[in-house]
Coordinates of C-alpha atoms in Angstrom, one line a residue:
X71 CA 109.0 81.5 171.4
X72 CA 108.1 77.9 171.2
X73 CA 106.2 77.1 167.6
X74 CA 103.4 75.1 167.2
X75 CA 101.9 73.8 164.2
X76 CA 99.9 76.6 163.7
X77 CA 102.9 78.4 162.6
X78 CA 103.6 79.2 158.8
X79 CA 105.2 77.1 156.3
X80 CA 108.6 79.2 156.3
X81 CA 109.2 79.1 160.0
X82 CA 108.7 75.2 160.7
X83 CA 111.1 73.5 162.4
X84 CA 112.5 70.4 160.7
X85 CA 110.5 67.9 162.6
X86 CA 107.2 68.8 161.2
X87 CA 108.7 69.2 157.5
X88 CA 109.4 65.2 158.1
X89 CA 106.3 64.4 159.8
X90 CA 104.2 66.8 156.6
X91 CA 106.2 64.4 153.7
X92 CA 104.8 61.1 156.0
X93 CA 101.6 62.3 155.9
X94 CA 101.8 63.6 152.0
X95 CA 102.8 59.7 151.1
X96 CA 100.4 57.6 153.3
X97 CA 97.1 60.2 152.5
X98 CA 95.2 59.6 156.1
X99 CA 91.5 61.2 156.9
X100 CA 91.6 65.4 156.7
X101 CA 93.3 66.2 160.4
X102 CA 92.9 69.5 161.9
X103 CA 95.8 71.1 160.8
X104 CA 95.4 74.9 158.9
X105 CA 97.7 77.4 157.7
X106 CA 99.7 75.1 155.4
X107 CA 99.9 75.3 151.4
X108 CA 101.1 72.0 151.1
X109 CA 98.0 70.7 153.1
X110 CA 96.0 71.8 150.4
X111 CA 96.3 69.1 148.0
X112 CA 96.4 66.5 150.7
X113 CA 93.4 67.2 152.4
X114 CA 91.4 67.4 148.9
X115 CA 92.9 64.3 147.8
X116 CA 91.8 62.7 151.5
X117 CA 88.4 63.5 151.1
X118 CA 87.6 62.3 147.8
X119 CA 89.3 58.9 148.9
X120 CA 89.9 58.3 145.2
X121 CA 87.9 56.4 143.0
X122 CA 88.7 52.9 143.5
X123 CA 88.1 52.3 139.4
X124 CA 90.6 55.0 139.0
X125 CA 94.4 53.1 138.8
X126 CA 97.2 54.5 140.5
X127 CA 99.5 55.3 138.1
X128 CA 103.1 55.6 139.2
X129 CA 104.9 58.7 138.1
X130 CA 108.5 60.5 138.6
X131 CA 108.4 63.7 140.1
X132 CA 109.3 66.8 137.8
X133 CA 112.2 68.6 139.8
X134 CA 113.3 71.8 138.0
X135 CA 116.3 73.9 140.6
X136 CA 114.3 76.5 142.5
X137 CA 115.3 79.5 144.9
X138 CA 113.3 79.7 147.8
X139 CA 112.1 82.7 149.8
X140 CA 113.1 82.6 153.6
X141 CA 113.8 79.3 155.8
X142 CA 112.8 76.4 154.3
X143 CA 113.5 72.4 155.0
X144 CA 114.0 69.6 152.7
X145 CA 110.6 67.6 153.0
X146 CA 113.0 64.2 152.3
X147 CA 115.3 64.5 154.8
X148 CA 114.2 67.0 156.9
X149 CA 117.2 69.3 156.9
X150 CA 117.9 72.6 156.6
X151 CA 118.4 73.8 153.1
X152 CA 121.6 76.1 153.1
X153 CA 122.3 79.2 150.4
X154 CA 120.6 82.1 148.8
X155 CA 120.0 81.1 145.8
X156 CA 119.3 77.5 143.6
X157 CA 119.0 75.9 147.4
X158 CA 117.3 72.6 146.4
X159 CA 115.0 71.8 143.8
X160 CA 111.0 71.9 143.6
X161 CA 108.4 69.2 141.8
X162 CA 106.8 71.5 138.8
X163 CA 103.4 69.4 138.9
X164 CA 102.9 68.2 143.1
X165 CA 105.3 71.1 144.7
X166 CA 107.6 68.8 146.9
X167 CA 110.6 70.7 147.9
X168 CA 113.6 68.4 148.6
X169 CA 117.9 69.0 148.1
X170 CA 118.8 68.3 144.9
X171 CA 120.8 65.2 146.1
X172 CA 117.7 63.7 147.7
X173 CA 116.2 64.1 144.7
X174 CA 117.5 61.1 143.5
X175 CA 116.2 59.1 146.1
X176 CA 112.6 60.5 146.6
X177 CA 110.1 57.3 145.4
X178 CA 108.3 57.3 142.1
X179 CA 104.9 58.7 144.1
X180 CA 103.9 62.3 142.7
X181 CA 100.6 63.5 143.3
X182 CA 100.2 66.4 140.6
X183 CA 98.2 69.4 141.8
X184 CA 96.0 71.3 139.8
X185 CA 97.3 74.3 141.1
X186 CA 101.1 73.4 139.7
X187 CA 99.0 72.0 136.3
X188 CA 98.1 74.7 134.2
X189 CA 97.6 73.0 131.0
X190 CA 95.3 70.3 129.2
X191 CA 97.3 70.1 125.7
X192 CA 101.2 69.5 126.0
X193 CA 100.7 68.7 129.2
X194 CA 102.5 65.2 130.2
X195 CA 99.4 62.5 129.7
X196 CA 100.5 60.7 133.4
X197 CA 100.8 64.5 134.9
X198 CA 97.3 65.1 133.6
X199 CA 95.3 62.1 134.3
X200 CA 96.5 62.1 138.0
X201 CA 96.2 65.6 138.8
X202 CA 92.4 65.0 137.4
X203 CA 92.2 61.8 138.8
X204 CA 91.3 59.9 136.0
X205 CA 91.7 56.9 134.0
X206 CA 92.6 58.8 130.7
X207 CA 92.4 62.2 130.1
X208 CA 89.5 64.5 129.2
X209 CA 90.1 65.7 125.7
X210 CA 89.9 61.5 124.7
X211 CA 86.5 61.2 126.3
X212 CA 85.0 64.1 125.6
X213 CA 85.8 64.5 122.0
X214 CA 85.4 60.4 121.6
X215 CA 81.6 60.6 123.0
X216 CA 81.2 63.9 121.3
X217 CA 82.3 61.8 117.9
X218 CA 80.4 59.1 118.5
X219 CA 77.3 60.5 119.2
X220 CA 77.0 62.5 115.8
X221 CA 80.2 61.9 113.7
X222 CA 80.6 58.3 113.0
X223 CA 78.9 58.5 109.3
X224 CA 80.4 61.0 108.6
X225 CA 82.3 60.7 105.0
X226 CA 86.1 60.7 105.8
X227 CA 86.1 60.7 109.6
X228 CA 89.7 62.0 111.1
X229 CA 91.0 62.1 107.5
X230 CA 89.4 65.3 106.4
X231 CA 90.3 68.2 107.8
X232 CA 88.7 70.9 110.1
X233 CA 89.0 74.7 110.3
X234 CA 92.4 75.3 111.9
X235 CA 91.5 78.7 113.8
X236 CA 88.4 76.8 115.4
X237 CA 90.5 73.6 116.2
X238 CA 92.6 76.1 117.7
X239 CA 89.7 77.3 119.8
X240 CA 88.4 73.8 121.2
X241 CA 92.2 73.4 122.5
X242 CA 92.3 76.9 124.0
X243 CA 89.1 75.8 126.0
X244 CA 90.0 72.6 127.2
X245 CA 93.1 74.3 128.4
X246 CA 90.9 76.9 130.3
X247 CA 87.7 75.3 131.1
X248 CA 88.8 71.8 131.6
X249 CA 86.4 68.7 131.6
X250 CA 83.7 72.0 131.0
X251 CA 84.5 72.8 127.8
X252 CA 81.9 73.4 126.0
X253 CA 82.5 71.0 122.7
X254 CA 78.9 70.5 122.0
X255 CA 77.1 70.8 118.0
X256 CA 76.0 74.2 119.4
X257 CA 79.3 75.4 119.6
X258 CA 81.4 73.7 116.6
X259 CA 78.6 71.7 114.1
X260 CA 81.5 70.3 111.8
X261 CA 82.5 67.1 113.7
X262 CA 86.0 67.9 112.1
X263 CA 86.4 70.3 114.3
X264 CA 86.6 68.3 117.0
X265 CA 88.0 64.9 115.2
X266 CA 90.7 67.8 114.7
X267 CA 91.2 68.9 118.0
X268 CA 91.1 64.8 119.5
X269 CA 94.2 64.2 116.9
X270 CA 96.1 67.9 118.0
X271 CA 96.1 66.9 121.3
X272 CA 97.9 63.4 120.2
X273 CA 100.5 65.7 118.5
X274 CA 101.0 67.6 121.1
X275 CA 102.2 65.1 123.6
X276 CA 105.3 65.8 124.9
X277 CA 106.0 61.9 125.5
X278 CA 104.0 60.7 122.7
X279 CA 100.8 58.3 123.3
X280 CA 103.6 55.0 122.3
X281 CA 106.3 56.2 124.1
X282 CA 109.8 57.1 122.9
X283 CA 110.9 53.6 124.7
X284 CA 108.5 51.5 123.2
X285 CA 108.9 52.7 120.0
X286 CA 111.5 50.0 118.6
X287 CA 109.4 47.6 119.7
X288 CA 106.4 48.4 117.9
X289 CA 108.3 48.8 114.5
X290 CA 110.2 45.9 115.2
X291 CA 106.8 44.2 115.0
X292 CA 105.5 45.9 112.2
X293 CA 108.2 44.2 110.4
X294 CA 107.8 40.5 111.1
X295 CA 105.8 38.6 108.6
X296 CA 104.4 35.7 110.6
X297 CA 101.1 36.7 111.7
X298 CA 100.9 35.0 115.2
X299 CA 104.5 35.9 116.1
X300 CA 103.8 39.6 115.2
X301 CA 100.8 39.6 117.8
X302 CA 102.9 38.2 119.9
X303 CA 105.5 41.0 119.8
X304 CA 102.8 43.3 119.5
X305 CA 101.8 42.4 122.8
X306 CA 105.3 42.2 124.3
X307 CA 105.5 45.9 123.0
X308 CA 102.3 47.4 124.8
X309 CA 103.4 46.2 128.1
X310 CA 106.5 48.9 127.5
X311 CA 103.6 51.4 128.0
X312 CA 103.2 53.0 131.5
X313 CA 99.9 52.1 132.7
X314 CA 98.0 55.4 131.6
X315 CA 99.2 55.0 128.2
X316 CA 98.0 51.9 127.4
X317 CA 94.6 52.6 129.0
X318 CA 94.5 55.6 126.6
X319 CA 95.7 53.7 123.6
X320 CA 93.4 50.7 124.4
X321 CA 90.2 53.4 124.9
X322 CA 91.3 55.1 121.3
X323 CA 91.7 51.6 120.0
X324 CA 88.2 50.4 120.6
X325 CA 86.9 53.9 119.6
X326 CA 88.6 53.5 116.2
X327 CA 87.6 49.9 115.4
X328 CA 83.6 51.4 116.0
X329 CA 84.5 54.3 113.3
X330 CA 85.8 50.9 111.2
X331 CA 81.9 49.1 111.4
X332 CA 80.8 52.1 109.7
X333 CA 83.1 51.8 106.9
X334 CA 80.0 51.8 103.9
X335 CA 79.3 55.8 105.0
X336 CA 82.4 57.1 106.3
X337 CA 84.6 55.1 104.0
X338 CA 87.5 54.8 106.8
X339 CA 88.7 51.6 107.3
X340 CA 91.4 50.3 109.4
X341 CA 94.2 51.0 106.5
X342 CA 92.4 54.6 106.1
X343 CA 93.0 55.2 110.1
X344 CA 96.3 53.7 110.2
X345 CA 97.8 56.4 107.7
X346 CA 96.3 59.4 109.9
X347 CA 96.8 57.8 113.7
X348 CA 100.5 56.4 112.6
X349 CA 102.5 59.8 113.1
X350 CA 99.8 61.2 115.2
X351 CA 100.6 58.7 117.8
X352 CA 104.0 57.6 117.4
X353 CA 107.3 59.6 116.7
X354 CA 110.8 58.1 116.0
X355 CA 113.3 58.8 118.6
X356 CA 115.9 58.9 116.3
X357 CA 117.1 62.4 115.1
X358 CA 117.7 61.1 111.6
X359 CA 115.0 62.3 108.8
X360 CA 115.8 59.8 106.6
X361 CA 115.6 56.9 109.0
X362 CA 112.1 58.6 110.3
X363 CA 110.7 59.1 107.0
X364 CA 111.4 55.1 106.5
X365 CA 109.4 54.4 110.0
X366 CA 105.9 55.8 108.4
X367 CA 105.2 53.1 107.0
X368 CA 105.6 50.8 110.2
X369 CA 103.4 53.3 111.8
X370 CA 100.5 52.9 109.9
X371 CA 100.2 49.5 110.0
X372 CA 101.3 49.4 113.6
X373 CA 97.8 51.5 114.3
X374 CA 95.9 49.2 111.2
X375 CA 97.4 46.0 113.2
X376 CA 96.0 47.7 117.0
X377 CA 92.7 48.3 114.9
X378 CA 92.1 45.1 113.9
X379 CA 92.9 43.0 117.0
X380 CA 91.8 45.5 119.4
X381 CA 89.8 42.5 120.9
X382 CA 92.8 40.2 121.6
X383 CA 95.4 42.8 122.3
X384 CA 93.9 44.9 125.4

């Protein structure tokens, strides 16, 4: 019996495994074509035509070895892919199934899927922001307009603490709810709560907001005395960020430097910020304790030094 396209995912012939990964990477209008779970995504992402504002962040695919039910074909090559067990490998966060040697070769172009992203908090931030499809993600808005609108005179803004089990609760519903979390002063009154839950999620970043690569270069310009030269390799430094990165690092920057221009009632100024945001947003890659604990200093006045040039650096 001859197939057609019609036919189900586990019994298409190689040809249209090849054709489905051309139309995954160029994203043409919806087509009629039904009956296939890897259409899902595609079509969605067709239709909204996304937001030209809205970057296109480049990001690696996240293969983990997968054992597939019945027939299937690598969507890379468009072979067959052979065994019982462990025959190829599958993208955790957009679902592309490929052999694990073509995995080395598949571009730099995963679309995440919401349905493959379960998670808001220790979820990767370039996972996140494209499987939402936008320019940084939720928790940072939300809890930055939330602060802004009723926190910002508050006495000892992101340095006092909030109650833990409700902190808790504000990252259990952005993990459930999404962008409609409910994060209002009905819900949580004490703006710690929610200064809290904005620096948690910063401490829960698997890749941390400065990156594990960028991290030398940061300290590195922590250390220089010369004022101009150190802007200098300040800026040098954020262009090690991938592009969503920066964008959230430069949208937290500008938040932080408003909580600085309130300084007389919330008495946190750029020194004050720098001591919370340092370890919040950067970690050492090195395993060493003692070479870490060394680095906190660097990290606060890298964030005091982002603070106050906010306007020249981004």
């Amino acid at each position: 019996m001859a197939l057609t396209l019609f036919d189900t995912d586990e019994y298409r012939p190689p040809v249209w495994k090849s054709y489905l990964y051309q139309l995954q990477q160029e994203a043409p209008h919806p087509r009629r074509i039904t009956c296939t779970n890897e259409l899902t995504s595609l079509v969605r992402r067709a239709t909204l035509k996304e937001n030209e504002q809205i970057p296109k962040y480049e990001k690696v695919h996240n293969f983990k070895v997968h054992t597939f039910r019945g027939p299937h074909w690598c969507e890379y090559c468009a072979n067959f892919m052979w065994g019982l067990i462990a025959q190829g490998v599958r993208c955790a966060d957009c679902g592309l199934n490929v052999h694990k040697q073509c995995s080395k070769m598949v571009p730099n172009d995963c679309k995440p899927d919401l349905k493959h992203v379960k998670k808001v908090y220790s979820c990767d931030l370039t996972t996140l922001v494209k499987a939402h499809i936008t320019k940084r993600p939720m928790v940072v808005d939300m809890c930055i307009r939330e602060i802004e609108s009723r926190g910002l005179n508050s006495e000892g803004l992101y340095r006092v603490s909030g109650f833990s089990d409700l902190i808790e609760d504000v990252k259990m519903a952005f993990d459930r709810d999404g962008e409609k979390a409910d994060i209002s002063v009905n819900m949580y009154e004490d703006i710690n709560i929610i200064t809290g839950a904005l620096k948690l999620y910063f401490r829960d970043l698997p890749i941390p907001l400065i990156t594990y690569d960028a991290y030398p270069k940061f300290i590195e310009s922590a250390k220089i005395m010369d004022p101009d030269e150190q802007l200098e390799t300040l800026h040098e430094a954020l262009k090690l960020l991938p592009p969503a990165h920066c964008e959230t690092l430069r949208y937290l920057m500008a938040h932080l430097k408003r909580v600085t221009l309130h300084e007389k009632e919330n008495l946190m100024n750029a020194e004050n910020l720098g001591i919370v945001f340092g370890p919040t947003l950067m970690r050492s890659p090195e395993l060493d304790a003692m070479a870490a604990l060394n680095d906190i200093r660097y990290q606060r006045l890298v964030v005091e030094l982002l603070i106050k040039n906010e306007d020249i650096l981004f």
